CSV table of C-alpha atoms and ligand atoms in Angstrom, one decimal:
chain,number,residue,atom,x,y,z
L,1,MET,CA,117.0,94.2,59.8
L,2,LYS,CA,116.1,95.8,62.5
L,3,GLU,CA,112.2,95.4,63.7
L,4,LYS,CA,110.2,98.6,64.5
L,5,VAL,CA,108.0,97.9,67.4
L,6,LEU,CA,104.4,98.0,66.4
L,7,LEU,CA,102.5,98.4,69.5
L,8,ASP,CA,100.5,101.6,69.9
L,9,LYS,CA,102.2,103.6,72.8
L,10,LYS,CA,100.5,106.6,74.4
L,11,LEU,CA,101.0,109.3,77.4
L,12,ILE,CA,98.2,109.2,79.8
L,13,CYS,CA,97.7,112.3,82.6
L,14,THR,CA,97.4,110.4,86.0
L,15,LYS,CA,95.1,113.2,87.2
L,16,CYS,CA,92.9,113.7,84.1
L,17,ARG,CA,93.0,110.9,81.9
L,18,LYS,CA,93.9,112.6,78.6
L,19,ILE,CA,95.8,110.9,76.2
L,20,TYR,CA,98.4,112.5,74.4
L,21,GLU,CA,100.8,111.1,71.7
L,22,LEU,CA,104.8,110.5,72.4
L,23,LYS,CA,105.8,114.0,72.2
L,24,ASN,CA,108.3,116.5,74.0
L,25,LEU,CA,106.0,116.7,77.2
L,26,SER,CA,106.6,117.2,80.8
L,27,LYS,CA,103.5,118.0,82.9
L,28,CYS,CA,99.7,117.2,81.4
L,29,PRO,CA,99.3,120.6,79.2
L,30,ALA,CA,95.6,120.5,80.3
L,31,CYS,CA,95.8,119.9,83.8
L,32,ASN,CA,99.6,119.8,85.1
L,33,GLY,CA,99.1,116.3,86.4
L,34,ILE,CA,101.8,113.9,86.0
L,35,LEU,CA,102.1,111.9,82.8
L,36,LYS,CA,102.9,108.4,82.7
L,37,MET,CA,103.1,105.8,79.6
L,38,ASN,CA,100.3,103.7,78.6
L,39,TYR,CA,100.5,100.4,76.3
L,40,GLU,CA,98.2,98.0,74.9
L,41,TYR,CA,98.9,95.6,77.5
L,42,ASP,CA,96.2,93.1,76.0
L,43,LYS,CA,98.3,92.7,72.5
L,44,VAL,CA,101.8,92.4,74.5
L,45,ASP,CA,103.4,89.0,73.8
L,46,HIS,CA,104.9,89.1,77.8
L,47,GLU,CA,106.1,85.6,77.4
L,48,LYS,CA,108.1,86.6,74.3
L,49,VAL,CA,109.4,89.7,76.4
L,50,PHE,CA,110.3,88.1,79.5
L,51,ASN,CA,112.3,85.6,77.4
L,52,LYS,CA,114.2,87.4,74.8
L,53,ASN,CA,117.7,87.4,74.8
L,54,ASP,CA,118.4,89.5,71.5
L,55,CYS,CA,118.8,92.7,73.0
L,56,ILE,CA,120.9,94.0,75.6
L,57,GLY,CA,120.4,95.0,79.3
L,58,ILE,CA,116.8,97.0,79.1
L,59,TRP,CA,116.4,96.7,75.8
L,60,LYS,CA,114.9,93.2,76.1
L,61,TYR,CA,111.8,94.9,76.9
L,62,LYS,CA,111.4,97.3,74.6
L,63,ASP,CA,108.1,96.7,73.6
L,64,ILE,CA,106.7,97.9,76.8
L,65,LEU,CA,109.4,100.8,76.8
L,66,PRO,CA,108.3,104.2,74.8
L,67,ILE,CA,110.8,103.7,72.1
L,68,GLU,CA,108.8,103.3,68.4
L,69,ASP,CA,111.9,102.7,66.5
L,70,GLU,CA,114.7,100.5,67.5
L,71,GLU,CA,117.2,102.8,65.6
L,72,ASN,CA,117.1,105.3,68.1
L,73,ILE,CA,118.1,103.5,71.2
L,74,VAL,CA,121.2,104.9,72.7
L,75,THR,CA,122.3,102.5,75.2
L,76,LEU,CA,125.8,101.8,77.2
L,77,GLY,CA,124.2,98.0,78.0
L,78,GLU,CA,122.6,99.4,80.9
L,79,GLY,CA,120.2,97.0,83.3
L,80,ASN,CA,121.2,93.5,83.7
L,81,THR,CA,122.5,94.1,87.1
L,82,PRO,CA,123.7,91.4,89.6
L,83,LEU,CA,121.1,90.3,92.5
L,84,ILE,CA,123.5,88.7,95.0
L,85,LYS,CA,122.8,87.4,98.4
L,86,ALA,CA,123.9,89.1,101.2
L,87,ASN,CA,126.7,87.5,103.6
L,88,THR,CA,127.3,88.9,106.7
L,89,LEU,CA,124.1,91.0,107.2
L,90,ASN,CA,121.8,87.6,106.8
L,91,LYS,CA,124.4,86.3,109.7
L,92,ASP,CA,124.3,89.2,111.8
L,93,LEU,CA,120.6,89.9,111.5
L,94,GLY,CA,119.6,86.1,111.9
L,95,ILE,CA,117.8,86.2,108.5
L,96,ASP,CA,118.4,84.1,105.3
L,97,ASN,CA,116.9,86.2,102.7
L,98,ILE,CA,118.4,89.4,102.2
L,99,TYR,CA,120.0,90.4,98.7
L,100,PHE,CA,121.6,93.3,97.0
L,101,LYS,CA,120.6,94.7,93.8
L,102,LEU,CA,123.6,96.2,92.4
L,103,GLU,CA,122.8,99.4,90.7
L,104,SER,CA,126.1,100.4,91.0
L,105,ALA,CA,127.0,98.0,88.3
L,106,ASN,CA,125.5,100.4,85.8
L,107,PRO,CA,127.6,101.8,83.2
L,108,THR,CA,127.9,105.2,84.8
L,109,GLY,CA,127.6,103.9,88.3
L,110,SER,CA,124.1,104.4,89.2
L,111,PHE,CA,120.3,102.9,88.7
L,112,LYS,CA,120.0,106.5,86.6
L,113,ASP,CA,121.3,104.9,83.5
L,114,ARG,CA,118.2,102.9,83.1
L,115,GLY,CA,115.7,105.7,82.4
L,116,VAL,CA,118.4,108.3,80.8
L,117,ALA,CA,119.0,105.6,78.2
L,118,VAL,CA,115.2,105.5,77.5
L,119,MET,CA,114.8,109.3,78.0
L,120,VAL,CA,117.7,110.3,75.5
L,121,SER,CA,116.8,107.6,72.8
L,122,LYS,CA,113.2,109.1,73.0
L,123,ALA,CA,115.4,112.8,72.8
L,124,LYS,CA,117.0,111.3,69.5
L,125,GLU,CA,113.5,109.8,68.4
L,126,LEU,CA,112.1,113.4,68.8
L,127,LYS,CA,114.9,115.1,66.7
L,128,ALA,CA,115.8,117.4,69.8
L,129,ASP,CA,119.5,118.5,70.0
L,130,THR,CA,119.8,119.9,73.4
L,131,VAL,CA,119.1,118.0,76.5
L,132,ILE,CA,119.0,120.1,80.1
L,133,ILE,CA,119.0,118.2,83.3
L,134,ALA,CA,118.8,119.5,87.1
L,135,SER,CA,120.5,116.7,88.9
L,136,SER,CA,122.3,116.2,92.5
L,137,GLY,CA,124.8,114.4,90.3
L,138,ASN,CA,124.4,110.7,89.4
L,139,ALA,CA,121.5,112.0,86.6
L,140,ALA,CA,123.9,114.6,85.5
L,141,ALA,CA,126.7,112.0,85.1
L,142,SER,CA,124.6,109.6,83.1
L,143,THR,CA,123.0,111.9,80.7
L,144,ALA,CA,126.1,113.4,79.7
L,145,ALA,CA,127.4,110.0,79.0
L,146,TYR,CA,124.5,109.1,77.1
L,147,THR,CA,123.9,112.1,74.9
L,148,ALA,CA,127.6,112.1,74.2
L,149,ARG,CA,126.8,108.4,73.0
L,150,GLY,CA,123.9,109.7,71.0
L,151,GLY,CA,125.2,112.9,69.5
L,152,LEU,CA,123.0,115.5,71.8
L,153,LYS,CA,124.1,118.4,73.8
L,154,CYS,CA,123.8,118.2,77.5
L,155,VAL,CA,123.5,121.1,79.7
L,156,VAL,CA,123.2,120.3,83.7
L,157,CYS,CA,122.2,122.1,86.6
L,158,ILE,CA,123.5,121.1,90.0
L,159,PRO,CA,123.7,122.1,93.8
L,160,GLU,CA,126.6,123.5,95.0
L,161,SER,CA,127.3,120.5,97.3
L,162,THR,CA,127.6,118.0,94.7
L,163,PRO,CA,130.5,115.6,95.2
L,164,VAL,CA,133.3,116.3,92.9
L,165,SER,CA,133.8,113.0,91.4
L,166,LYS,CA,129.8,113.5,89.8
L,167,ILE,CA,131.0,116.5,88.4
L,168,SER,CA,134.0,115.1,86.6
L,169,GLN,CA,131.9,112.3,85.3
L,170,ALA,CA,129.5,115.3,83.6
L,171,VAL,CA,132.4,117.2,82.3
L,172,SER,CA,134.5,114.8,80.7
L,173,HIS,CA,131.7,113.8,78.7
L,174,GLY,CA,131.5,117.0,77.4
L,175,ALA,CA,128.3,118.3,79.1
L,176,GLN,CA,128.2,121.8,80.2
L,177,ALA,CA,127.6,122.5,84.0
L,178,VAL,CA,126.6,125.1,86.1
L,179,CYS,CA,126.0,125.3,89.9
L,180,LEU,CA,123.2,126.9,91.7
L,181,GLU,CA,123.3,128.1,95.2
L,182,GLY,CA,121.3,126.4,97.9
L,183,ALA,CA,119.2,122.9,97.4
L,184,PHE,CA,118.1,121.0,94.5
L,185,THR,CA,114.8,122.9,94.3
L,186,ASN,CA,116.7,125.8,92.5
L,187,CYS,CA,118.4,123.6,89.8
L,188,TYR,CA,114.9,122.2,89.1
L,189,ASN,CA,113.2,125.5,88.5
L,190,MET,CA,116.2,126.7,86.4
L,191,ALA,CA,115.9,123.5,84.2
L,192,LYS,CA,112.4,123.8,83.8
L,193,LEU,CA,112.8,127.5,82.9
L,194,ALA,CA,115.2,127.0,80.1
L,195,SER,CA,113.6,124.2,78.6
L,196,ASP,CA,110.5,126.1,78.6
L,197,THR,CA,112.2,129.3,77.0
L,198,TYR,CA,114.3,127.4,74.4
L,199,GLY,CA,112.3,124.2,73.8
L,200,TRP,CA,115.2,122.0,75.2
L,201,ILE,CA,114.3,118.7,76.5
L,202,ASN,CA,113.8,118.7,80.3
L,203,ALA,CA,115.5,115.5,80.9
L,204,THR,CA,115.6,115.8,85.0
L,205,THR,CA,114.6,113.0,86.6
L,206,THR,CA,111.9,113.9,88.8
L,207,PHE,CA,108.3,113.1,87.3
L,208,ILE,CA,108.7,115.9,85.2
L,209,ASN,CA,109.8,113.7,82.2
L,210,PRO,CA,107.8,110.9,81.7
L,211,TYR,CA,110.2,108.8,79.8
L,212,ASN,CA,112.6,109.0,81.9
L,213,TYR,CA,111.1,107.2,85.1
L,214,GLU,CA,109.6,104.6,82.9
L,215,GLY,CA,112.8,102.8,82.6
L,216,ASN,CA,112.9,102.4,86.5
L,217,LYS,CA,110.7,99.9,85.8
L,218,THR,CA,113.0,97.5,84.1
L,219,ILE,CA,114.6,97.1,88.1
L,220,ALA,CA,111.4,95.0,88.8
L,221,TYR,CA,111.2,93.0,85.6
L,222,GLU,CA,115.1,91.6,86.4
L,223,ILE,CA,114.1,91.1,90.4
L,224,TRP,CA,111.5,88.9,89.2
L,225,GLN,CA,113.2,87.1,86.6
L,226,GLN,CA,116.4,86.9,88.7
L,227,MET,CA,114.3,85.4,91.5
L,228,ASN,CA,112.9,82.5,89.5
L,229,ARG,CA,109.7,84.4,88.6
L,230,SER,CA,108.9,84.9,92.0
L,231,VAL,CA,108.2,88.3,94.1
L,232,PRO,CA,110.4,89.2,97.4
L,233,ASP,CA,108.6,90.4,100.7
L,234,ASN,CA,110.0,93.6,100.8
L,235,ILE,CA,112.1,96.0,98.6
L,236,ILE,CA,114.1,98.9,100.2
L,237,ILE,CA,114.7,101.9,98.0
L,238,PRO,CA,116.8,105.0,98.6
L,239,VAL,CA,114.3,107.9,97.7
L,240,GLY,CA,114.6,111.7,96.6
L,241,ALA,CA,111.4,112.2,95.3
L,242,GLY,CA,110.6,108.8,94.2
L,243,PRO,CA,110.9,108.1,90.7
L,244,ILE,CA,113.1,105.0,91.3
L,245,LEU,CA,110.4,103.6,93.9
L,246,VAL,CA,107.4,104.6,91.5
L,247,GLY,CA,109.2,102.9,88.4
L,248,ILE,CA,109.4,99.9,90.4
L,249,TYR,CA,105.9,99.6,91.6
L,250,LEU,CA,104.2,100.2,87.8
L,251,GLY,CA,107.0,97.3,86.5
L,252,PHE,CA,105.3,95.3,89.5
L,253,LEU,CA,102.0,96.3,88.5
L,254,GLU,CA,102.5,95.2,84.9
L,255,LEU,CA,103.6,91.7,85.7
L,256,GLU,CA,100.3,91.4,87.9
L,257,LYS,CA,98.6,92.7,85.0
L,258,PHE,CA,100.2,90.1,82.6
L,259,GLY,CA,98.9,87.7,85.1
L,260,LEU,CA,102.6,86.9,85.7
L,261,ILE,CA,102.7,87.5,89.6
L,262,ASP,CA,99.6,87.3,92.2
L,263,LYS,CA,101.4,89.3,95.0
L,264,MET,CA,102.9,92.7,94.9
L,265,PRO,CA,106.2,93.4,96.9
L,266,HIS,CA,106.0,95.8,100.0
L,267,LEU,CA,108.0,99.0,98.6
L,268,ILE,CA,109.8,100.9,101.6
L,269,GLY,CA,111.3,104.2,101.2
L,270,VAL,CA,114.2,105.5,102.7
L,271,GLN,CA,115.3,109.3,103.4
L,272,THR,CA,118.0,111.1,105.3
L,273,GLU,CA,116.4,112.5,108.7
L,274,GLU,CA,118.2,115.7,107.3
L,275,CYS,CA,115.4,116.0,104.3
L,276,ALA,CA,112.4,113.6,104.8
L,277,PRO,CA,109.3,114.9,103.1
L,278,ILE,CA,107.7,111.7,102.0
L,279,VAL,CA,108.7,110.0,105.5
L,280,LYS,CA,107.1,113.1,107.0
L,281,GLY,CA,103.8,113.1,105.3
L,282,TYR,CA,103.6,109.1,105.8
L,283,GLU,CA,104.2,109.7,109.5
L,284,MET,CA,101.5,112.1,109.8
L,285,GLU,CA,99.2,110.4,107.3
L,286,LEU,CA,99.0,113.2,105.3
L,287,GLU,CA,97.1,113.1,101.8
L,288,ASN,CA,99.9,114.9,100.2
L,289,VAL,CA,103.2,115.4,100.7
L,290,LYS,CA,104.2,119.0,101.8
L,291,GLY,CA,107.7,120.2,100.7
L,292,TRP,CA,110.5,120.2,103.2
L,293,SER,CA,111.4,123.9,104.1
L,294,THR,CA,114.2,123.5,106.9
L,295,LYS,CA,117.5,124.2,105.9
L,296,PHE,CA,119.5,120.7,106.2
L,297,LYS,CA,122.9,119.3,105.4
L,298,THR,CA,123.7,115.8,104.7
L,299,ILE,CA,126.0,113.0,103.4
L,300,ALA,CA,123.1,111.8,101.3
L,301,THR,CA,123.1,114.2,98.9
L,302,ALA,CA,121.7,111.8,95.9
L,303,ILE,CA,118.4,111.8,98.3
L,304,SER,CA,117.8,114.9,99.3
L,305,ASP,CA,115.1,116.5,97.5
L,306,PRO,CA,113.2,119.1,99.4
L,307,LEU,CA,110.0,118.9,96.6
L,308,ILE,CA,109.3,122.4,97.2
L,309,GLY,CA,107.1,123.5,94.2
L,310,TYR,CA,106.8,120.2,93.0
L,311,GLU,CA,105.0,118.5,95.8
L,312,ASP,CA,102.7,116.0,93.9
L,313,ASP,CA,106.0,114.0,92.8
L,314,GLY,CA,106.3,112.9,96.9
L,315,THR,CA,102.5,112.5,96.7
L,316,ILE,CA,102.6,109.9,93.8
L,317,THR,CA,105.6,108.1,95.5
L,318,LEU,CA,103.7,108.0,98.9
L,319,GLU,CA,100.3,106.7,97.2
L,320,ALA,CA,102.3,103.8,95.6
L,321,VAL,CA,104.2,103.3,99.2
L,322,ARG,CA,100.7,102.8,100.8
L,323,LYS,CA,99.1,100.8,97.6
L,324,THR,CA,101.6,98.0,98.8
L,325,LYS,CA,101.5,98.5,102.1
L,326,GLY,CA,105.1,99.6,102.3
L,327,HIS,CA,106.7,101.6,104.9
L,328,MET,CA,108.8,105.0,104.6
L,329,ILE,CA,111.5,105.2,107.2
L,330,SER,CA,114.3,107.9,107.7
L,331,LEU,CA,117.7,107.5,108.8
L,332,THR,CA,120.4,110.0,110.7
L,333,GLU,CA,123.5,111.1,109.3
L,334,LYS,CA,125.6,108.7,111.7
L,335,GLU,CA,123.3,105.6,110.8
L,336,ILE,CA,123.7,106.4,107.1
L,337,MET,CA,127.6,106.8,107.4
L,338,ASP,CA,127.5,103.2,109.5
L,339,ALA,CA,125.3,101.4,107.0
L,340,HIS,CA,128.3,102.8,104.0
L,341,SER,CA,131.0,101.4,105.9
L,342,TYR,CA,129.5,97.9,107.0
L,343,LEU,CA,128.7,97.4,103.7
L,344,ALA,CA,132.2,98.1,102.4
L,345,LYS,CA,133.8,96.1,105.1
L,346,LYS,CA,131.5,93.4,105.7
L,347,GLU,CA,130.0,92.7,102.5
L,348,GLY,CA,132.7,94.1,99.7
L,349,VAL,CA,129.7,96.3,98.6
L,350,PHE,CA,130.9,99.9,97.9
L,351,ALA,CA,127.9,101.8,97.9
L,352,GLU,CA,127.6,105.6,97.9
L,353,PRO,CA,126.1,106.6,101.4
L,354,SER,CA,122.7,107.8,99.7
L,355,SER,CA,122.5,104.3,98.8
L,356,ALA,CA,123.7,102.6,101.8
L,357,VAL,CA,120.6,103.5,103.4
L,358,SER,CA,118.5,100.7,102.5
L,359,VAL,CA,121.1,98.4,104.5
L,360,GLY,CA,121.0,101.0,107.4
L,361,ALA,CA,117.0,100.9,106.9
L,362,ILE,CA,116.7,96.9,107.0
L,363,GLN,CA,118.8,96.7,110.3
L,364,LYS,CA,116.4,99.5,112.2
L,365,LEU,CA,113.1,97.6,110.5
L,366,VAL,CA,114.2,94.1,111.7
L,367,ASN,CA,115.0,95.8,115.0
L,368,LYS,CA,111.7,97.3,114.9
L,369,LYS,CA,109.9,94.0,113.9
L,370,LYS,CA,108.9,95.7,111.1
L,371,ILE,CA,110.5,93.1,108.8
L,372,ARG,CA,109.9,89.5,109.9
L,373,LYS,CA,112.7,86.9,110.1
L,374,ASN,CA,111.3,84.4,107.6
L,375,GLU,CA,110.5,87.2,104.8
L,376,THR,CA,112.8,87.6,101.8
L,377,THR,CA,114.0,91.5,101.0
L,378,VAL,CA,115.6,93.4,98.2
L,379,CYS,CA,118.0,96.3,99.1
L,380,ILE,CA,118.4,98.1,96.4
L,381,ILE,CA,122.1,99.6,96.1
L,382,THR,CA,121.5,102.4,94.2
L,383,GLY,CA,124.8,104.2,93.4
L,384,HIS,CA,128.8,103.1,93.5
L,385,GLY,CA,131.2,104.2,96.4
L,386,LEU,CA,133.2,105.8,93.5
L,387,LYS,CA,131.0,108.6,93.5
L,388,GLN,CA,131.7,110.3,96.5
L,389,ASN,CA,135.0,110.2,98.6
L,390,THR,CA,133.9,109.9,102.3
L,391,LEU,CA,137.4,109.5,103.9
L,392,SER,CA,139.0,112.7,104.6
L,393,ASN,CA,142.4,111.4,104.8
L,394,CYS,CA,143.0,108.1,103.8
L,395,ARG,CA,146.4,108.4,101.8
L,396,PRO,CA,148.6,105.7,103.7
L,397,LYS,CA,152.1,106.5,105.4
L,398,THR,CA,155.3,106.0,102.6
L,399,ILE,CA,157.3,103.3,103.8
L,400,SER,CA,161.0,101.8,102.4
L,401,THR,CA,161.6,98.6,104.4
L,402,LEU,CA,160.2,95.5,105.9
L,403,GLU,CA,160.3,97.2,109.3
L,404,ASP,CA,158.2,100.1,108.5
L,405,LEU,CA,155.5,97.3,106.8
L,406,LYS,CA,155.7,95.7,110.1
L,407,GLU,CA,155.4,98.7,112.1
L,408,ALA,CA,152.2,100.1,110.0
L,409,VAL,CA,150.1,96.9,109.5
L,410,LYS,CA,150.2,95.7,112.9
N,501,PLP,C1,118.8,109.6,92.2
N,501,PLP,C2,119.1,108.6,93.5
N,501,PLP,C3,118.4,108.2,94.2
N,501,PLP,C4,116.5,108.7,94.3
N,501,PLP,O1,115.8,108.3,93.4
N,501,PLP,P1,114.8,108.9,92.9
N,501,PLP,O2,114.4,108.7,91.5
N,501,PLP,O3,115.0,110.5,92.6
N,501,PLP,O4,113.7,108.9,94.2
N,501,PLP,C5,118.9,107.0,95.2
N,501,PLP,N1,120.0,107.0,95.1
N,501,PLP,C6,120.8,107.4,94.2
N,501,PLP,C7,122.5,107.1,94.3
N,501,PLP,C8,120.5,108.4,93.1
N,501,PLP,O5,121.5,108.4,92.3
């Protein structure tokens, strides 16, 4: 017999504090504020939640995830990703305590699986038949996989610049895909329009789907558990709109609420200089993040979100950074490619360029003395290198003799 989760779970508006049942909601119907989950924390048996081993991956934590009936869980085994110690990077920077959280080890190759698993399970629970998602690629691939598994229809809206391997993933899983010209914002608007018109679930992994970013909390729980119930000084996170960062923030806040930790990690968000609306808001000390209207071109397609029309998403992310006394930093295209190549060649970690920014950032932050050498830092490796080909021509020379081999590998 599968147990029903009995705790009362609600949605709460982060602006007007209005409370809602767990329905197909995007933003707050009263004030258009961002919605987040609320649990009866005082009734949660947190020792049970954090000691359980009866479920796979993120579903160990199902008491504090938005699913009400376990029968509806759609899973591919997401979560429980490795936390490994850096090797060469520690030596090169003269630090002993840098770790990589390999979110690239998730079932479809990116951390998006955590939120998508929760969201698709919720869509199933709400008896939805179609899910639409605007995505820079990874969330589309992930949503396509989980909807295939859950028996739901999936429509994905992606920008023309999306790497082909991500499109191939989504299409292989049977999703209906369309491209939109220009930046991600156009995809965002189309997904919103279609979901408003047809009543489809809008699964876009910004803050528009409150169930989705909730899944990202589990990264915080895992880091804390994998570090023997301790909190790192810094966590460096590649950021688009920032649900990953805010999710990690919420996870640590909950651990604090349960009395399990007594400090928060500094959360450090990283963007590409080509499209860095949250970094700009941070550096200019703005109260509210402004959309990025400059045209851009970047290799870091998974983290380039101009936020035009949903600037609040950037603001909520910036607030989390500030509350943890964290930092926002941007990298040049060259720094991103160097970090990608360094990770692959010196650490054996194949990360897509958007994910390697966490490593590029630590090199910069140590040089700027923003991270001290005795601190413990976790770099989140958000997505797999197989997601995006970065080599224009890597096909080797065809040979036939040992002489040829000797010539070729000298
Ligand atoms: C989506 C994504 C990000 C950014 O996450 P947000 O939650 O949108 O800020 C970073 N890296 C990769 C590989 C991604 O797919």
